[in-house]
mmCIF file of C-alpha atoms in Angstrom:
data_model
loop_
_atom_site.group_PDB
_atom_site.id
_atom_site.type_symbol
_atom_site.label_atom_id
_atom_site.label_comp_id
_atom_site.label_asym_id
_atom_site.label_seq_id
_atom_site.Cartn_x
_atom_site.Cartn_y
_atom_site.Cartn_z
ATOM 1 C CA UNK A 1 65.813 24.319 -11.654
ATOM 2 C CA UNK A 2 64.081 23.961 -8.161
ATOM 3 C CA UNK A 3 66.410 23.136 -5.508
ATOM 4 C CA UNK A 4 63.864 21.914 -2.723
ATOM 5 C CA UNK A 5 62.207 18.518 -2.340
ATOM 6 C CA UNK A 6 58.851 17.909 -1.067
ATOM 7 C CA UNK A 7 56.292 15.021 -0.928
ATOM 8 C CA UNK A 8 53.918 14.872 -4.013
ATOM 9 C CA UNK A 9 50.842 14.913 -1.884
ATOM 10 C CA UNK A 10 49.422 14.950 1.570
ATOM 11 C CA UNK A 11 46.048 14.441 3.097
ATOM 12 C CA UNK A 12 44.455 15.921 6.062
ATOM 13 C CA UNK A 13 41.085 16.126 7.730
ATOM 14 C CA UNK A 14 39.265 19.310 8.340
ATOM 15 C CA UNK A 15 40.181 21.230 11.452
ATOM 16 C CA UNK A 16 43.342 19.010 12.020
ATOM 17 C CA UNK A 17 46.772 20.444 12.041
ATOM 18 C CA UNK A 18 48.865 19.923 8.999
ATOM 19 C CA UNK A 19 52.812 19.799 8.783
ATOM 20 C CA UNK A 20 54.192 20.181 5.096
ATOM 21 C CA UNK A 21 57.749 19.246 5.026
ATOM 22 C CA UNK A 22 60.494 20.581 2.668
ATOM 23 C CA UNK A 23 64.173 19.818 2.347
ATOM 24 C CA UNK A 24 66.597 22.453 1.359
ATOM 25 C CA UNK A 25 69.745 20.370 0.555
ATOM 26 C CA UNK A 26 71.490 23.156 -1.193
ATOM 27 C CA UNK A 27 70.376 26.258 0.639
ATOM 28 C CA UNK A 28 72.895 29.040 0.937
ATOM 29 C CA UNK A 29 73.413 31.187 4.100
ATOM 30 C CA UNK A 30 71.816 34.241 2.616
ATOM 31 C CA UNK A 31 68.923 32.479 1.000
ATOM 32 C CA UNK A 32 65.517 32.910 2.484
ATOM 33 C CA UNK A 33 62.945 30.105 2.752
ATOM 34 C CA UNK A 34 59.611 30.938 1.196
ATOM 35 C CA UNK A 35 56.202 29.234 0.996
ATOM 36 C CA UNK A 36 53.583 29.804 -1.524
ATOM 37 C CA UNK A 37 50.397 28.022 -2.334
ATOM 38 C CA UNK A 38 48.264 27.735 -5.477
ATOM 39 C CA UNK A 39 44.509 27.262 -5.055
ATOM 40 C CA UNK A 40 42.780 25.512 -7.963
ATOM 41 C CA UNK A 41 42.448 27.854 -11.007
ATOM 42 C CA UNK A 42 44.447 30.612 -9.429
ATOM 43 C CA UNK A 43 47.897 31.933 -9.503
ATOM 44 C CA UNK A 44 50.346 31.219 -6.628
ATOM 45 C CA UNK A 45 50.017 33.349 -3.467
ATOM 46 C CA UNK A 46 52.349 34.007 -0.701
ATOM 47 C CA UNK A 47 52.100 32.259 2.517
ATOM 48 C CA UNK A 48 55.100 32.824 4.742
ATOM 49 C CA UNK A 49 58.897 33.323 4.644
ATOM 50 C CA UNK A 50 61.839 33.153 7.080
ATOM 51 C CA UNK A 51 65.572 33.175 7.332
ATOM 52 C CA UNK A 52 66.529 31.319 10.527
ATOM 53 C CA UNK A 53 64.046 31.781 13.225
ATOM 54 C CA UNK A 54 60.638 30.278 13.279
ATOM 55 C CA UNK A 55 57.873 32.579 11.893
ATOM 56 C CA UNK A 56 54.062 33.060 12.477
ATOM 57 C CA UNK A 57 51.391 34.953 10.625
ATOM 58 C CA UNK A 58 47.838 34.831 10.345
ATOM 59 C CA UNK A 59 48.011 32.098 7.607
ATOM 60 C CA UNK A 60 50.411 29.713 8.922
ATOM 61 C CA UNK A 61 53.565 29.141 10.992
ATOM 62 C CA UNK A 62 57.060 28.211 9.544
ATOM 63 C CA UNK A 63 59.488 26.053 11.487
ATOM 64 C CA UNK A 64 63.116 26.112 10.267
ATOM 65 C CA UNK A 65 65.628 23.491 11.263
ATOM 66 C CA UNK A 66 68.674 24.720 12.976
ATOM 67 C CA UNK A 67 71.027 23.807 10.142
ATOM 68 C CA UNK A 68 68.333 25.251 7.654
ATOM 69 C CA UNK A 69 68.315 22.081 5.613
ATOM 70 C CA UNK A 70 64.744 21.598 6.159
ATOM 71 C CA UNK A 71 61.574 23.571 6.858
ATOM 72 C CA UNK A 72 57.920 22.747 7.970
ATOM 73 C CA UNK A 73 54.970 24.766 6.956
ATOM 74 C CA UNK A 74 52.305 24.366 9.660
ATOM 75 C CA UNK A 75 48.642 25.075 9.172
ATOM 76 C CA UNK A 76 47.064 24.776 12.526
ATOM 77 C CA UNK A 77 43.583 23.877 11.621
ATOM 78 C CA UNK A 78 43.142 22.878 8.156
ATOM 79 C CA UNK A 79 39.900 24.049 6.250
ATOM 80 C CA UNK A 80 38.515 22.870 2.934
ATOM 81 C CA UNK A 81 39.854 26.071 1.520
ATOM 82 C CA UNK A 82 43.408 25.155 2.352
ATOM 83 C CA UNK A 83 43.375 22.419 -0.293
ATOM 84 C CA UNK A 84 46.022 23.554 -2.604
ATOM 85 C CA UNK A 85 49.405 22.939 -4.017
ATOM 86 C CA UNK A 86 51.964 24.195 -1.655
ATOM 87 C CA UNK A 87 55.558 25.110 -2.787
ATOM 88 C CA UNK A 88 58.601 25.790 -0.812
ATOM 89 C CA UNK A 89 61.495 27.805 -2.357
ATOM 90 C CA UNK A 90 64.900 28.994 -1.126
ATOM 91 C CA UNK A 91 66.267 31.983 -2.890
ATOM 92 C CA UNK A 92 67.708 35.340 -1.999
ATOM 93 C CA UNK A 93 68.694 37.770 -4.867
ATOM 94 C CA UNK A 94 68.175 34.911 -7.483
ATOM 95 C CA UNK A 95 65.198 34.038 -9.728
ATOM 96 C CA UNK A 96 62.052 32.624 -8.152
ATOM 97 C CA UNK A 97 61.646 28.997 -9.415
ATOM 98 C CA UNK A 98 58.815 26.799 -8.308
ATOM 99 C CA UNK A 99 59.164 23.092 -7.937
ATOM 100 C CA UNK A 100 56.352 20.437 -8.191
ATOM 101 C CA UNK A 101 55.132 21.271 -4.719
ATOM 102 C CA UNK A 102 52.917 19.160 -2.451
ATOM 103 C CA UNK A 103 49.252 18.751 -3.187
ATOM 104 C CA UNK A 104 47.400 19.034 -0.025
ATOM 105 C CA UNK A 105 44.012 17.319 -0.014
ATOM 106 C CA UNK A 106 41.475 18.038 2.921
ATOM 107 C CA UNK A 107 38.581 15.888 3.718
ATOM 108 C CA UNK A 108 35.623 17.068 5.536
ATOM 109 C CA UNK B 1 45.976 43.966 -1.984
ATOM 110 C CA UNK B 2 48.203 42.921 -4.887
ATOM 111 C CA UNK B 3 48.406 45.603 -7.715
ATOM 112 C CA UNK B 4 49.612 43.578 -10.489
ATOM 113 C CA UNK B 5 47.424 43.213 -13.733
ATOM 114 C CA UNK B 6 47.352 41.036 -16.683
ATOM 115 C CA UNK B 7 45.410 41.563 -19.709
ATOM 116 C CA UNK B 8 43.647 39.928 -21.463
ATOM 117 C CA UNK B 9 42.286 37.125 -19.098
ATOM 118 C CA UNK B 10 41.355 34.973 -21.966
ATOM 119 C CA UNK B 11 42.440 34.836 -25.646
ATOM 120 C CA UNK B 12 41.545 32.714 -28.486
ATOM 121 C CA UNK B 13 43.647 33.324 -31.548
ATOM 122 C CA UNK B 14 44.513 31.840 -34.798
ATOM 123 C CA UNK B 15 47.829 30.237 -35.885
ATOM 124 C CA UNK B 16 50.351 32.692 -37.028
ATOM 125 C CA UNK B 17 48.915 35.846 -35.346
ATOM 126 C CA UNK B 18 51.335 38.109 -33.477
ATOM 127 C CA UNK B 19 50.229 38.491 -29.745
ATOM 128 C CA UNK B 20 51.220 40.580 -26.851
ATOM 129 C CA UNK B 21 50.281 39.723 -23.318
ATOM 130 C CA UNK B 22 50.320 42.728 -20.911
ATOM 131 C CA UNK B 23 51.577 42.665 -17.322
ATOM 132 C CA UNK B 24 51.673 45.847 -15.233
ATOM 133 C CA UNK B 25 52.395 46.335 -11.497
ATOM 134 C CA UNK B 26 52.265 49.666 -9.395
ATOM 135 C CA UNK B 27 54.314 48.509 -6.536
ATOM 136 C CA UNK B 28 57.535 49.621 -7.855
ATOM 137 C CA UNK B 29 58.963 46.269 -7.805
ATOM 138 C CA UNK B 30 62.317 45.535 -9.568
ATOM 139 C CA UNK B 31 61.803 41.888 -10.153
ATOM 140 C CA UNK B 32 59.095 40.717 -12.564
ATOM 141 C CA UNK B 33 58.531 37.098 -13.901
ATOM 142 C CA UNK B 34 56.623 35.273 -16.557
ATOM 143 C CA UNK B 35 55.587 31.747 -15.836
ATOM 144 C CA UNK B 36 53.813 29.169 -18.062
ATOM 145 C CA UNK B 37 51.573 26.578 -16.774
ATOM 146 C CA UNK B 38 49.326 23.752 -18.218
ATOM 147 C CA UNK B 39 46.225 22.549 -16.157
ATOM 148 C CA UNK B 40 47.481 20.481 -13.279
ATOM 149 C CA UNK B 41 51.128 20.851 -14.099
ATOM 150 C CA UNK B 42 54.202 22.508 -12.989
ATOM 151 C CA UNK B 43 54.805 26.235 -12.955
ATOM 152 C CA UNK B 44 57.685 26.844 -15.412
ATOM 153 C CA UNK B 45 59.781 30.166 -15.488
ATOM 154 C CA UNK B 46 60.151 31.501 -19.021
ATOM 155 C CA UNK B 47 61.382 35.094 -18.535
ATOM 156 C CA UNK B 48 62.389 37.294 -15.718
ATOM 157 C CA UNK B 49 63.710 40.648 -15.179
ATOM 158 C CA UNK B 50 65.765 42.351 -12.492
ATOM 159 C CA UNK B 51 64.882 45.892 -13.596
ATOM 160 C CA UNK B 52 64.662 48.130 -16.470
ATOM 161 C CA UNK B 53 66.621 47.008 -19.529
ATOM 162 C CA UNK B 54 67.164 43.792 -17.886
ATOM 163 C CA UNK B 55 65.681 40.521 -19.243
ATOM 164 C CA UNK B 56 66.810 36.872 -18.926
ATOM 165 C CA UNK B 57 65.391 33.646 -20.121
ATOM 166 C CA UNK B 58 64.086 31.272 -17.654
ATOM 167 C CA UNK B 59 64.470 27.453 -17.050
ATOM 168 C CA UNK B 60 61.990 26.550 -19.742
ATOM 169 C CA UNK B 61 62.799 27.415 -23.317
ATOM 170 C CA UNK B 62 60.235 29.684 -24.986
ATOM 171 C CA UNK B 63 59.670 31.167 -28.307
ATOM 172 C CA UNK B 64 58.207 34.246 -26.749
ATOM 173 C CA UNK B 65 60.138 37.520 -26.029
ATOM 174 C CA UNK B 66 59.794 40.185 -23.276
ATOM 175 C CA UNK B 67 60.923 43.807 -22.899
ATOM 176 C CA UNK B 68 61.269 45.893 -19.718
ATOM 177 C CA UNK B 69 61.434 49.428 -20.865
ATOM 178 C CA UNK B 70 59.520 50.698 -17.780
ATOM 179 C CA UNK B 71 59.619 49.349 -14.203
ATOM 180 C CA UNK B 72 55.925 48.725 -14.020
ATOM 181 C CA UNK B 73 55.493 47.146 -17.394
ATOM 182 C CA UNK B 74 56.665 43.657 -18.463
ATOM 183 C CA UNK B 75 54.986 42.590 -21.655
ATOM 184 C CA UNK B 76 55.393 39.198 -23.315
ATOM 185 C CA UNK B 77 55.262 38.869 -27.154
ATOM 186 C CA UNK B 78 54.700 35.826 -29.438
ATOM 187 C CA UNK B 79 55.563 36.794 -33.097
ATOM 188 C CA UNK B 80 53.788 33.875 -34.496
ATOM 189 C CA UNK B 81 51.408 32.005 -32.308
ATOM 190 C CA UNK B 82 51.024 28.110 -32.711
ATOM 191 C CA UNK B 83 48.854 25.603 -31.102
ATOM 192 C CA UNK B 84 51.768 24.529 -28.880
ATOM 193 C CA UNK B 85 51.660 27.858 -27.297
ATOM 194 C CA UNK B 86 48.244 27.209 -25.857
ATOM 195 C CA UNK B 87 48.729 27.416 -22.112
ATOM 196 C CA UNK B 88 48.225 29.730 -19.043
ATOM 197 C CA UNK B 89 50.612 32.536 -18.667
ATOM 198 C CA UNK B 90 51.305 34.035 -15.212
ATOM 199 C CA UNK B 91 53.128 37.341 -14.535
ATOM 200 C CA UNK B 92 54.610 38.120 -11.132
ATOM 201 C CA UNK B 93 56.582 40.801 -9.355
ATOM 202 C CA UNK B 94 58.601 41.059 -6.221
ATOM 203 C CA UNK B 95 61.181 43.159 -4.478
ATOM 204 C CA UNK B 96 64.771 42.510 -4.871
ATOM 205 C CA UNK B 97 64.917 39.747 -2.341
ATOM 206 C CA UNK B 98 61.816 37.981 -3.479
ATOM 207 C CA UNK B 99 60.330 38.759 0.023
ATOM 208 C CA UNK B 100 56.852 38.429 -1.258
ATOM 209 C CA UNK B 101 55.894 37.860 -4.850
ATOM 210 C CA UNK B 102 52.578 38.910 -6.129
ATOM 211 C CA UNK B 103 50.887 37.169 -9.110
ATOM 212 C CA UNK B 104 48.518 38.394 -11.624
ATOM 213 C CA UNK B 105 45.351 36.659 -12.580
ATOM 214 C CA UNK B 106 46.898 34.954 -15.537
ATOM 215 C CA UNK B 107 46.136 34.853 -19.299
ATOM 216 C CA UNK B 108 44.608 31.741 -20.618
ATOM 217 C CA UNK B 109 45.843 31.552 -24.145
ATOM 218 C CA UNK B 110 44.186 29.250 -26.901
ATOM 219 C CA UNK B 111 45.712 29.107 -30.326
ATOM 220 C CA UNK B 112 43.556 27.277 -32.873
#
């Protein structure tokens, strides 16, 4: 079963920043925090991952709390193409299990 | 570019037929996964493998079976298809730490 909790949905306007939260209440010391997203009618795609430090890549930024019990995926300027379901997962060597995710709606 | 392929993309088949959904990856990944997803619904893990000759059932019970005889190949078989098996099946692979999983395009199965 998924171990993380996320809001069911969030809304944003185009070109505004979006902060997607995730709680990792049962994360262990060796688990990485992963974020994936699933665009309509497509399979999930990798967004970003991290262990303890904040991470940036061309798609997004990942902010990880000091106690690692929460993380935030940051989209700096949302576009219509970012409308998707966003999943956070914490896992290390175990299987990859997806929860219900957060459905992000982006308005023009 | 992800090198993981699923065939067929779409399959319409009659009740009682045996089907095999193919999944292949060329990245040398040890871990491979099968997920089942209905439109607008959750992604459910039905099978996974940590390497050759390793297969495990996922969190959602499934009548399908899998095999992992070669690293790159992880086929899923339904011995006798039923309308309740109608769904989308997604295959994925990743390295041992799940650092970045890649997903295939999926197979949309319809059993009539």
